[in-house]
CSV table of C-alpha atoms in Angstrom, one decimal:
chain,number,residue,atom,x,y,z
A,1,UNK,CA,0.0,0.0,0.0
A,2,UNK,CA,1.3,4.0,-0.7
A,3,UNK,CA,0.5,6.5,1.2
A,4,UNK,CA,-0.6,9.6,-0.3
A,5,UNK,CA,2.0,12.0,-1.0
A,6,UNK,CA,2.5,14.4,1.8
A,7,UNK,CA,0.1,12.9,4.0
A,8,UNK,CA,1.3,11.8,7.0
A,9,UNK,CA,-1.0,9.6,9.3
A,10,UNK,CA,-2.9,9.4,11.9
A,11,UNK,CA,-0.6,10.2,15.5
A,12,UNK,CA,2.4,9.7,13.1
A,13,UNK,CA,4.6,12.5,13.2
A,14,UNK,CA,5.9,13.9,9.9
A,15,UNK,CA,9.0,14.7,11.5
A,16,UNK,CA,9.4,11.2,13.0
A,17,UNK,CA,12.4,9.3,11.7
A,18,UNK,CA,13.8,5.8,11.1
A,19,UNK,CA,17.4,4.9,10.8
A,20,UNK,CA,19.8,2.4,12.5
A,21,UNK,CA,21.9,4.3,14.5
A,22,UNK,CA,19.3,5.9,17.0
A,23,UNK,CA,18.9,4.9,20.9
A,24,UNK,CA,15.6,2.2,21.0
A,25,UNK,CA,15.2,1.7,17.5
A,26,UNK,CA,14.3,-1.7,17.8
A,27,UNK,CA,11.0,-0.5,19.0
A,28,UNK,CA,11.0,2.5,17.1
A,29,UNK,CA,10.8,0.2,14.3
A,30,UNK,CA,8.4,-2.0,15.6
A,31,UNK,CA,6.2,0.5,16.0
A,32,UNK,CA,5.9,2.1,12.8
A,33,UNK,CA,5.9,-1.2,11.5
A,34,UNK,CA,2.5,-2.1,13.7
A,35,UNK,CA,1.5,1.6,12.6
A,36,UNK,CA,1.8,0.8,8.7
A,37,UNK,CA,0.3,-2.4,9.0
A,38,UNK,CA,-2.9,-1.3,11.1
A,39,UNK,CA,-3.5,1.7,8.7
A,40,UNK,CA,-3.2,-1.0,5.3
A,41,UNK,CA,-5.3,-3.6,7.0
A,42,UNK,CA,-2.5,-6.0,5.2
A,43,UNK,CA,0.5,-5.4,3.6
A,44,UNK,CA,3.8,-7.6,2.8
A,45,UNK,CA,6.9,-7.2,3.9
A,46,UNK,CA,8.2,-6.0,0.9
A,47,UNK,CA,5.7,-3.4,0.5
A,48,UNK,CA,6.6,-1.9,4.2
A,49,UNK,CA,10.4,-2.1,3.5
A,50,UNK,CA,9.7,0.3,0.9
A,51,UNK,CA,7.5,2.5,3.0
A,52,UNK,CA,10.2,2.9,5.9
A,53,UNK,CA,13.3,2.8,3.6
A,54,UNK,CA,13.9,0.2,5.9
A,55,UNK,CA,16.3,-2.8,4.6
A,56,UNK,CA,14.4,-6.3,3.5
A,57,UNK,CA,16.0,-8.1,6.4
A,58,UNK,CA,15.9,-5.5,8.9
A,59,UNK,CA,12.0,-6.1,8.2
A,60,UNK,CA,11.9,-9.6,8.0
A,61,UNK,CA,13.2,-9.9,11.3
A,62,UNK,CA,11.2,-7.6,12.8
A,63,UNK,CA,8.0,-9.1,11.7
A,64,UNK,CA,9.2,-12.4,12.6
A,65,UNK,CA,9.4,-11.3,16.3
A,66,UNK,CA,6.3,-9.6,16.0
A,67,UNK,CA,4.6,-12.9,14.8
A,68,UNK,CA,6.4,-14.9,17.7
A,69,UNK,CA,4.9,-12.6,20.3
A,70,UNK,CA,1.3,-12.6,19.0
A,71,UNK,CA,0.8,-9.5,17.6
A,72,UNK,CA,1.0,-10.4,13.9
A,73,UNK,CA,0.0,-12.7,12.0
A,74,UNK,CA,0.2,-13.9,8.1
A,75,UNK,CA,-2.4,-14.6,5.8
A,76,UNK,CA,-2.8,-17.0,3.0
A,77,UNK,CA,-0.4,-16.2,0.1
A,78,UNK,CA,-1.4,-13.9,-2.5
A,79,UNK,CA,-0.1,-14.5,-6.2
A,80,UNK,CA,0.3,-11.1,-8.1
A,81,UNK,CA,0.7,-10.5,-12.2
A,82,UNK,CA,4.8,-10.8,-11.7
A,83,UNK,CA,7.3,-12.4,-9.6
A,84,UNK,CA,7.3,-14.7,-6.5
A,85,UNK,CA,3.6,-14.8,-4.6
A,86,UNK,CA,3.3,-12.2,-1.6
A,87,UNK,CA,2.2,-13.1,1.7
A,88,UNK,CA,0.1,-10.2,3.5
A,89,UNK,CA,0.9,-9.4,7.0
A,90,UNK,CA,-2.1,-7.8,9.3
A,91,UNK,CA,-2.3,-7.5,13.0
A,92,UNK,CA,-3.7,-10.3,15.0
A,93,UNK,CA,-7.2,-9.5,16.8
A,94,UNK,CA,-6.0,-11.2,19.9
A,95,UNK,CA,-2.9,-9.9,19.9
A,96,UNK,CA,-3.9,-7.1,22.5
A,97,UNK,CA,-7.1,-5.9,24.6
A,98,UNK,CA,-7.9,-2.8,26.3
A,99,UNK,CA,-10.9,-1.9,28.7
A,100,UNK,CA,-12.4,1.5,27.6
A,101,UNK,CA,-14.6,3.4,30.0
A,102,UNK,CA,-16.5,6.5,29.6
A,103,UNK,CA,-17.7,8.5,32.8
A,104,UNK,CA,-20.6,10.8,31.9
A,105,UNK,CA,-22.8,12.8,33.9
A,106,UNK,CA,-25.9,10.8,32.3
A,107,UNK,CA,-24.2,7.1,32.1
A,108,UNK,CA,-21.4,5.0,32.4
A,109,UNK,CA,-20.3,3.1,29.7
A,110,UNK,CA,-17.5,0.2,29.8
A,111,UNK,CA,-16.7,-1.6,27.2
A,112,UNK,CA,-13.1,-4.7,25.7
A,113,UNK,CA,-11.9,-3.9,22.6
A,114,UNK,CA,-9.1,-6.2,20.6
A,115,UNK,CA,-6.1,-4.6,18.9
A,116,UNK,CA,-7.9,-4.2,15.9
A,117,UNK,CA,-10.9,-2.4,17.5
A,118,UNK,CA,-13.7,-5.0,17.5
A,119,UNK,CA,-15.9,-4.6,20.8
A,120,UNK,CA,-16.0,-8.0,22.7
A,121,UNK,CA,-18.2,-6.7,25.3
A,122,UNK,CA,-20.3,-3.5,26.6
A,123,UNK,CA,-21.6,-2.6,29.6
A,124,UNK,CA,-23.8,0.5,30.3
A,125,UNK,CA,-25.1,1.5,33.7
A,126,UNK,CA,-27.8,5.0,33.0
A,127,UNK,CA,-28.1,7.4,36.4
A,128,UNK,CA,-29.8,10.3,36.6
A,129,UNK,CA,-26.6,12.1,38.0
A,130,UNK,CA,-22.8,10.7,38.6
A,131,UNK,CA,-22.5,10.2,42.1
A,132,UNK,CA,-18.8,8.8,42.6
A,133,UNK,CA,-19.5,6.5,45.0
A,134,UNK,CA,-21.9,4.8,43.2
A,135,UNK,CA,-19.9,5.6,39.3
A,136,UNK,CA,-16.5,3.8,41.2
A,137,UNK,CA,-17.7,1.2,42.6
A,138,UNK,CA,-19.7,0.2,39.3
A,139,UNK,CA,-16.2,0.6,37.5
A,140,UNK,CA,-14.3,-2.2,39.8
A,141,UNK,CA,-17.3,-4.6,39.5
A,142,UNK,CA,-17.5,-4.0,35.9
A,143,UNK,CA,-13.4,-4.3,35.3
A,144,UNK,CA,-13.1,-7.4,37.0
A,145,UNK,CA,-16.4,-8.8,34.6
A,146,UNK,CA,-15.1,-7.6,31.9
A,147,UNK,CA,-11.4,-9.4,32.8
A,148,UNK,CA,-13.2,-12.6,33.8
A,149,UNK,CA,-14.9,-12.8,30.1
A,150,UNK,CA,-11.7,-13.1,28.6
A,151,UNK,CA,-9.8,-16.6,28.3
A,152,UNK,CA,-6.7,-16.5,30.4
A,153,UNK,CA,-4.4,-16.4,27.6
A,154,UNK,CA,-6.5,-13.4,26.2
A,155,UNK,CA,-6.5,-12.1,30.0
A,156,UNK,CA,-2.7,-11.7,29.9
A,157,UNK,CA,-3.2,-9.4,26.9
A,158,UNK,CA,-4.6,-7.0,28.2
A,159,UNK,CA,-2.2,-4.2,28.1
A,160,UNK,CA,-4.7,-1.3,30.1
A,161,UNK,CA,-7.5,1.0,30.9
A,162,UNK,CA,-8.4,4.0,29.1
A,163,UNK,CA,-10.9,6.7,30.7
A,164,UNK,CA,-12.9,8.9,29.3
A,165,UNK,CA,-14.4,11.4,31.2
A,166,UNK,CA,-15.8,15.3,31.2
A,167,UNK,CA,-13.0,17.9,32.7
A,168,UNK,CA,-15.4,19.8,35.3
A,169,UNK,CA,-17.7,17.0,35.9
A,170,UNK,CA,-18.7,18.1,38.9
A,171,UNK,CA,-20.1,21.6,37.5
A,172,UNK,CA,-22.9,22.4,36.0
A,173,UNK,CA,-25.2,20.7,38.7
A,174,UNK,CA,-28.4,22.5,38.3
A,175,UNK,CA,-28.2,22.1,34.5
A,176,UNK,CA,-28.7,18.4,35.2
A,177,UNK,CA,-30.2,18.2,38.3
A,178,UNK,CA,-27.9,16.9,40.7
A,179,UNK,CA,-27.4,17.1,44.2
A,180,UNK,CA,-24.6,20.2,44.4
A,181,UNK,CA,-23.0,18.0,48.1
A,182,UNK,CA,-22.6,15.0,45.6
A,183,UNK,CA,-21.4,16.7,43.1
A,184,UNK,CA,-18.8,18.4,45.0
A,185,UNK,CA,-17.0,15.1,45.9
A,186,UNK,CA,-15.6,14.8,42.4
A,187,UNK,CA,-13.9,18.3,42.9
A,188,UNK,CA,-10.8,16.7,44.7
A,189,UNK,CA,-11.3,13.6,43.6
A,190,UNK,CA,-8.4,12.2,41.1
A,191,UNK,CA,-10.1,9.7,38.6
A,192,UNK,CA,-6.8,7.8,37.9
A,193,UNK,CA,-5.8,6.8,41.5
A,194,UNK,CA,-9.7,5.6,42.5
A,195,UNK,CA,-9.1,3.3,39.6
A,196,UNK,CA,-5.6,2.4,40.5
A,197,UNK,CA,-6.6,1.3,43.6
A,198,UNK,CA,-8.6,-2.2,42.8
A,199,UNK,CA,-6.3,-2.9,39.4
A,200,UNK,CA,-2.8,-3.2,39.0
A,201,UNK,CA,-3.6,-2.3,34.6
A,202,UNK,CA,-2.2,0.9,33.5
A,203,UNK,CA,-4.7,3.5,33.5
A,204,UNK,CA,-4.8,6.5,31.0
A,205,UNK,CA,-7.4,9.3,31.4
A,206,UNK,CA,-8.3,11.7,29.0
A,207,UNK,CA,-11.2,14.2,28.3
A,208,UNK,CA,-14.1,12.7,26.8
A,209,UNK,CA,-14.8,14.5,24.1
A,210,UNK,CA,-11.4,14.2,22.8
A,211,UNK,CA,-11.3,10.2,23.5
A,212,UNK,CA,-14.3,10.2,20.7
A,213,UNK,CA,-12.8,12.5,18.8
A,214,UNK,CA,-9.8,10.1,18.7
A,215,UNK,CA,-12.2,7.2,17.7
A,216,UNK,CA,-13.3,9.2,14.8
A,217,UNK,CA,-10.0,10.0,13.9
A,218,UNK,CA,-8.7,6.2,13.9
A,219,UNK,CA,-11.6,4.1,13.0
A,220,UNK,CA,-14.4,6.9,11.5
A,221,UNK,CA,-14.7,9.4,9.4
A,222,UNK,CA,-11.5,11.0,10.3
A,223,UNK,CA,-9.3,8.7,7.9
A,224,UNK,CA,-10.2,10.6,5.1
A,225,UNK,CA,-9.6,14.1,6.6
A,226,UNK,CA,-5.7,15.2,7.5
A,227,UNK,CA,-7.4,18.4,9.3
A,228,UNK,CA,-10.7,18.7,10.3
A,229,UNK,CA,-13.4,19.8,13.4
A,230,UNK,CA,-15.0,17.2,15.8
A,231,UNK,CA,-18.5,17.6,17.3
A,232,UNK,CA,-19.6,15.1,19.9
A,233,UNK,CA,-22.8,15.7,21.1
A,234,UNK,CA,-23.6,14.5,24.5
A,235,UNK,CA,-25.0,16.0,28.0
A,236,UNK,CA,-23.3,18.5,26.7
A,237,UNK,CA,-21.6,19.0,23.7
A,238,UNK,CA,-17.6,19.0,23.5
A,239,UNK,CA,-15.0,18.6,20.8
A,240,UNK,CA,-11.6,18.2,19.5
A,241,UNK,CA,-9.3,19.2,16.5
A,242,UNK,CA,-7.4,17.6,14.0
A,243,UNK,CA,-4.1,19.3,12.4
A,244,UNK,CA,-2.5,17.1,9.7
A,245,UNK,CA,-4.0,13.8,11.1
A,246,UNK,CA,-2.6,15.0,14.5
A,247,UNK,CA,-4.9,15.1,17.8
A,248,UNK,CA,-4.3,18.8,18.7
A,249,UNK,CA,-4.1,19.1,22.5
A,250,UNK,CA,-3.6,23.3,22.7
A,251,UNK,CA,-1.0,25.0,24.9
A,252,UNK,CA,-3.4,24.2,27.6
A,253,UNK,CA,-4.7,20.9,26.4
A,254,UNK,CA,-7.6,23.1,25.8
A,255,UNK,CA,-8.3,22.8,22.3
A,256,UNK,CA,-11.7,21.8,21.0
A,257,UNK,CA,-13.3,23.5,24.0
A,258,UNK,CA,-16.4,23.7,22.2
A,259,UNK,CA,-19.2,24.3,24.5
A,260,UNK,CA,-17.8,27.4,25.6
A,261,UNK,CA,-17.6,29.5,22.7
A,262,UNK,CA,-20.7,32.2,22.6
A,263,UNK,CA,-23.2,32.3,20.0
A,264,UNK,CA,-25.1,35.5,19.3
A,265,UNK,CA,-29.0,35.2,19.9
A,266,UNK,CA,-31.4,35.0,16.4
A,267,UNK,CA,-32.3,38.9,17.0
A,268,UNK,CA,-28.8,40.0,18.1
A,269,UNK,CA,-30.1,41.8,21.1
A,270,UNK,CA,-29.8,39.0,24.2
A,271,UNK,CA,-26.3,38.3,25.7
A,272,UNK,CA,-24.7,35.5,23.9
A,273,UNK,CA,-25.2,32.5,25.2
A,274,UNK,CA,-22.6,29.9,25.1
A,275,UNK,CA,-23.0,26.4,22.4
A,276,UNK,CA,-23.4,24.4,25.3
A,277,UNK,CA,-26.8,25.8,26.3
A,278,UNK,CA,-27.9,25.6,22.8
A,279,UNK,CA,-26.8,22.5,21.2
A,280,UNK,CA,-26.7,20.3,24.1
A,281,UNK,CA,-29.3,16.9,25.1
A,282,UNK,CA,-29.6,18.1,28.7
A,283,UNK,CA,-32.1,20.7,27.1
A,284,UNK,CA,-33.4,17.9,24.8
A,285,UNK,CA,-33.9,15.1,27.1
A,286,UNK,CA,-35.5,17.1,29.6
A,287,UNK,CA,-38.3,18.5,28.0
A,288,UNK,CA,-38.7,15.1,26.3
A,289,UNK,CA,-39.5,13.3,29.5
A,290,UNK,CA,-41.3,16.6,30.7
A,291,UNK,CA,-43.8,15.1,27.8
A,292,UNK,CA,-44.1,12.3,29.0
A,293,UNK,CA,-41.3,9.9,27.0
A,294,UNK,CA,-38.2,8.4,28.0
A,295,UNK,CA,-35.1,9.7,26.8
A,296,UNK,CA,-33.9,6.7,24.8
A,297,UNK,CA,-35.9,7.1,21.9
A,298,UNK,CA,-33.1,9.4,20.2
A,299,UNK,CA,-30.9,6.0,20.1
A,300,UNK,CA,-33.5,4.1,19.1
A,301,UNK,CA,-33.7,3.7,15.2
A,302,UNK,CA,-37.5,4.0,14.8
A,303,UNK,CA,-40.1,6.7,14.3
A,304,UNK,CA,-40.7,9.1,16.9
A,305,UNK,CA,-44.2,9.7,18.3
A,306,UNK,CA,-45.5,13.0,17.1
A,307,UNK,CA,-45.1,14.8,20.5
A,308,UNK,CA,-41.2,13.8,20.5
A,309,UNK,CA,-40.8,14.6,17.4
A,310,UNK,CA,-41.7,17.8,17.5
A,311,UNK,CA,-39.9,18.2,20.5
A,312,UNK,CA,-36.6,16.9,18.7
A,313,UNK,CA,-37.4,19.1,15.1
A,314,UNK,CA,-37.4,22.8,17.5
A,315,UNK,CA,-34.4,21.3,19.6
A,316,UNK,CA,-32.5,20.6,16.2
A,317,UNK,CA,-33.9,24.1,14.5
A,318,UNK,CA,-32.0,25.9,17.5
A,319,UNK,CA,-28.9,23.6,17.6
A,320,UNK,CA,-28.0,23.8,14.3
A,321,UNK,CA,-28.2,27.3,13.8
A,322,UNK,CA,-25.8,27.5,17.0
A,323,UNK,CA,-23.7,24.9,15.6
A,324,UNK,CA,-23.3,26.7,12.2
A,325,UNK,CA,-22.2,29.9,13.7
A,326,UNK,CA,-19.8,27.9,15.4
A,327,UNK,CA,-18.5,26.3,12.5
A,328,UNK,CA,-18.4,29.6,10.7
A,329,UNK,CA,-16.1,31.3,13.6
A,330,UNK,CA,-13.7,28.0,13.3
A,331,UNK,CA,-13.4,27.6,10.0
A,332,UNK,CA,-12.3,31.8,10.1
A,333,UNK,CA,-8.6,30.5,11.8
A,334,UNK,CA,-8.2,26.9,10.4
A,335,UNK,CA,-9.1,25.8,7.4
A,336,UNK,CA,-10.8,22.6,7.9
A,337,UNK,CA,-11.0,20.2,5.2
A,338,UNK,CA,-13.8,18.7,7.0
A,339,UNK,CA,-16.4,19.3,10.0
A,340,UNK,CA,-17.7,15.7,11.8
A,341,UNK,CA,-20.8,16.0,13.6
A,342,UNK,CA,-21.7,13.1,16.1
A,343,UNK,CA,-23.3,12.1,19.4
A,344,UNK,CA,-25.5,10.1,21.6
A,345,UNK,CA,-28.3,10.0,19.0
A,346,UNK,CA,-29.3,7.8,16.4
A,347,UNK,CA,-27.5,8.2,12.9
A,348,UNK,CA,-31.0,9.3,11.4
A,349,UNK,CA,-31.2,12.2,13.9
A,350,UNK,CA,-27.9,13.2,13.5
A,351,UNK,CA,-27.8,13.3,9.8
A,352,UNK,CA,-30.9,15.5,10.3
A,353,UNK,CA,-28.9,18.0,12.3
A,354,UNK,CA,-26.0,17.9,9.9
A,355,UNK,CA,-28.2,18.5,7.2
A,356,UNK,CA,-29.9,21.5,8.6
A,357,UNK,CA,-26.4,23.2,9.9
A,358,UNK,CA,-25.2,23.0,6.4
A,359,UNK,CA,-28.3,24.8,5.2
A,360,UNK,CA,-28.1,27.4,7.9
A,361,UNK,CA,-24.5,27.3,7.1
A,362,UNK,CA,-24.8,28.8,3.2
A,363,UNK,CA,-27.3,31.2,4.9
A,364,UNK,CA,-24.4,32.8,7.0
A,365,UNK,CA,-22.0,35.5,5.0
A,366,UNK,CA,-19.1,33.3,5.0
A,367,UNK,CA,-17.2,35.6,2.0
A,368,UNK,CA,-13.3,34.9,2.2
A,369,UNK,CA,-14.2,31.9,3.6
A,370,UNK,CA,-13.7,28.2,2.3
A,371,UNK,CA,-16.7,25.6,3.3
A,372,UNK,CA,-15.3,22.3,4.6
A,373,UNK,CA,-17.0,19.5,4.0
A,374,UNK,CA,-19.3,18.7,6.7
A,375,UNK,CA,-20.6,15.4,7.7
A,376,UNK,CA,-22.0,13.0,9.9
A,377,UNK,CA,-19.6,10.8,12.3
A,378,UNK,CA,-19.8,6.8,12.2
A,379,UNK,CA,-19.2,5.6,15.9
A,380,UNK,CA,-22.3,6.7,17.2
A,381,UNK,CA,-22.6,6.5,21.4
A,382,UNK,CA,-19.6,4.4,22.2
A,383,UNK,CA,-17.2,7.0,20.9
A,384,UNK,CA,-16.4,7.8,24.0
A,385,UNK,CA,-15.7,4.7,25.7
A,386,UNK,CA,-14.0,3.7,22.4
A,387,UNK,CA,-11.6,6.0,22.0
A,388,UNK,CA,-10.9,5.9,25.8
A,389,UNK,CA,-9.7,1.9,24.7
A,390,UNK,CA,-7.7,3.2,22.2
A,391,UNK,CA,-5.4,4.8,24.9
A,392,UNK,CA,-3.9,2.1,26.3
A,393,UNK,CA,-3.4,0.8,23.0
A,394,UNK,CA,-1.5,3.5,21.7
A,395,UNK,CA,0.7,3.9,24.8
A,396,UNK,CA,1.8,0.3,24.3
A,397,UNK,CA,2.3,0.2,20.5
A,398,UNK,CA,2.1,4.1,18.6
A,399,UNK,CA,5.1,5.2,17.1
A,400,UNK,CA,5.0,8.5,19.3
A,401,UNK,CA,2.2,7.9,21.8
A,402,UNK,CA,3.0,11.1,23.8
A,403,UNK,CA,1.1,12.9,20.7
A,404,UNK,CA,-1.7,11.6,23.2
A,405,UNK,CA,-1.1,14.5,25.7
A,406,UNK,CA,-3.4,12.9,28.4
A,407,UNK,CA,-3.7,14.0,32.1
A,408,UNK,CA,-3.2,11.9,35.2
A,409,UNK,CA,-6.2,13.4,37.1
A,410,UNK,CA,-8.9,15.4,36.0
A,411,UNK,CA,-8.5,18.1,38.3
A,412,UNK,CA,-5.1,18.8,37.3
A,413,UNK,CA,-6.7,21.1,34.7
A,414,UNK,CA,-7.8,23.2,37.4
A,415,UNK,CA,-11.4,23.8,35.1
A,416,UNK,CA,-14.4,25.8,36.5
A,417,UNK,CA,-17.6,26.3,35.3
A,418,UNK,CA,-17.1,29.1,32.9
A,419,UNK,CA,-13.8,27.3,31.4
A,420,UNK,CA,-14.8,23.8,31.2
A,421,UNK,CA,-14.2,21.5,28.3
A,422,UNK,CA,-17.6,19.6,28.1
């Protein structure tokens, strides 16, 4: 397989180099090499010695070892037009496991995921508010279940746990509800060590926006975008942003703070309110089951009732022209190649919401401005949980996995209410 020209690839640095004199190339190499393969699906050996400029041999015995330790295996022999028949390398699915789990203010999702990103099992535990008691003491139950259901070989493969959760998750506790004395535990609470303390797995956390924006980028939508704008649409709606097929953390591993940025009211004359009070569910799903209904029916693929659908068609009329402002102000410093839109809906009424942004989009003045393509994303609700999976997996095997800045606690970001990354 080629890769395009000057396209580098996904948390691959351009800059990153290969060579035989540098200090732990052996891995180095080994890296790429799992990097190459898991972005071809298969490849031969010949085919990735030409990619790295690496030599034949060097290859072959690097693959070799790879094979030996599980993570690689060969296919059946494939004859081409000319010369000796090739035999396509991939990466074995249980070659690796992680746990992903996503802590959200409206559920608790926990999920196994093989090397090559199939789910083996999901868990998901709804509350009507995160109360860390209750959220941590689901996790160790759930972690050891989800250990037990893999084989014992399989259970020595797993190489970690990857969290996903809001920065600030205590905040915003009349917005959902929530008791403010509960919610107030999680201010000095540090995610990582509660976990640490019943598993002896490495444990990665990471904002949760930016863990599905990070599933996006390595099994979605994101593969055919080297820069482009994430929307995750959740309790509340968060984001991330990728540079040249690189998750772009900020000075302040702020970037993609989404929720926060203002949007001027439909007459101009109110104070702006921020996205987050306008293109949020918490506003959806409330009124929803004000109606009467239950919540779930915006994962559910089937028609609304008339009263819910209203309900959704006003919610989406006011998010999307929120969402194409925002758009319009991002797209005015980057120039995205592509927007993704995505969230804990069904793809039906999130392809409505793209589709009305983009009209409200062309409505908008946007001369001296290029439109990105703008779409809807492909993981769906587990995008959190997913990428959060992916962590662990790219700590253990990326070629530079420190591209992942992540943060050992959540409250080393030192977020309040009015700078929170949702």
């Amino acid at each position: 397989m080629k890769f395009p020209k000057n396209k580098s690839n996904a948390f691959f640095k351009p800059d990153t180099a290969l060579g035989s004199n540098q200090i732990g190339v052996r891995q180095h190499n080994e890296r790429i090499i799992l990097h190459i393969i898991r972005r071809s699906g298969s490849i031969s050996k010949a085919e990735i010695a030409r990619i790295t400029n690496l030599s034949q041999q060097t290859v072959s015995v690097i693959i070799n070892r790879l094979i030996r330790t599980g993570l690689l295996i060969k296919l059946p022999k494939q004859r081409g037009k000319v010369g000796q028949p090739s035999v396509p390398i991939t990466l074995n699915p249980d070659g690796a496991f992680s746990i992903g789990i996503k802590i959200g203010r409206s559920s608790l999702d926990i999920l196994t995921m093989s090397l090559t990103g199939e789910v083996k099992k999901l868990t998901t535990n709804d509350y009507h508010f995160p109360d860390p008691d209750d959220v941590f003491e689901k996790i160790d139950k759930a972690v050891t279940v989800h250990q037990e259901a893999l084989s014992m070989e399989h259970r020595g493969r797993l190489v970690g746990i990857g969290v996903a959760a809001p920065y600030g998750i205590g905040g915003w506790e009349q917005e959902i509800g929530a008791p403010q004395k509960i919610m107030q535990k999680w201010d000095n609470l540090d995610i990582r060590s509660s976990i640490l303390r019943s598993t002896d797995l490495e444990v990665l956390v990471s904002n949760d926006a930016t863990a599905a924006c990070i599933a996006e980028l390595v099994f979605g939508q994101g593969r055919d975008f080297q820069t482009f704008l994430y929307f995750f649409i959740g309790t509340f709606i968060g984001g991330g942003v990728v540079i040249e097929d690189i998750l772009y953390p900020g000075t302040f591993q702020n970037a993609g703070a989404l929720g926060s940025m203002p949007i001027c009211s439909k007459d101009g004359r109110q104070r702006p309110k921020q996205l987050i009070q306008q293109a949020s569910l918490f506003h959806l799903e409330r009124t929803i089951k004000e109606a009467g209904f239950s919540p779930e029916l915006l994962r559910e693929e089937k028609e609304l009732p008339n009263i819910v659908n209203a309900i959704v068609t006003d919610w989406i009329s006011t998010a999307s022209r929120a969402l194409a402002f925002a758009m319009a102000s991002a797209i005015s410093i980057i120039d995205f190649e592509g927007i993704v839109i995505d969230g804990r809906m069904s793809p039906a009424l999130i392809k409505q919401l793209v589709d009305q942004t983009i009209r409200n989009l062309d409505e908008l003045n946007l001369e001296g401005l290029v439109t990105p393509k703008i779409i809807p994303g492909t993981i769906g609700p587990d995008a959190r949980a997913l990428g959060g999976a992916i962590l662990p997996l790219y700590s253990n095997f990326a070629p530079d996995p420190d591209i992942i800045l992540l943060t050992s606690s959540i409250q080393e970001m030192n977020y309040n209410k009015n700078n929170s990354i949702i």
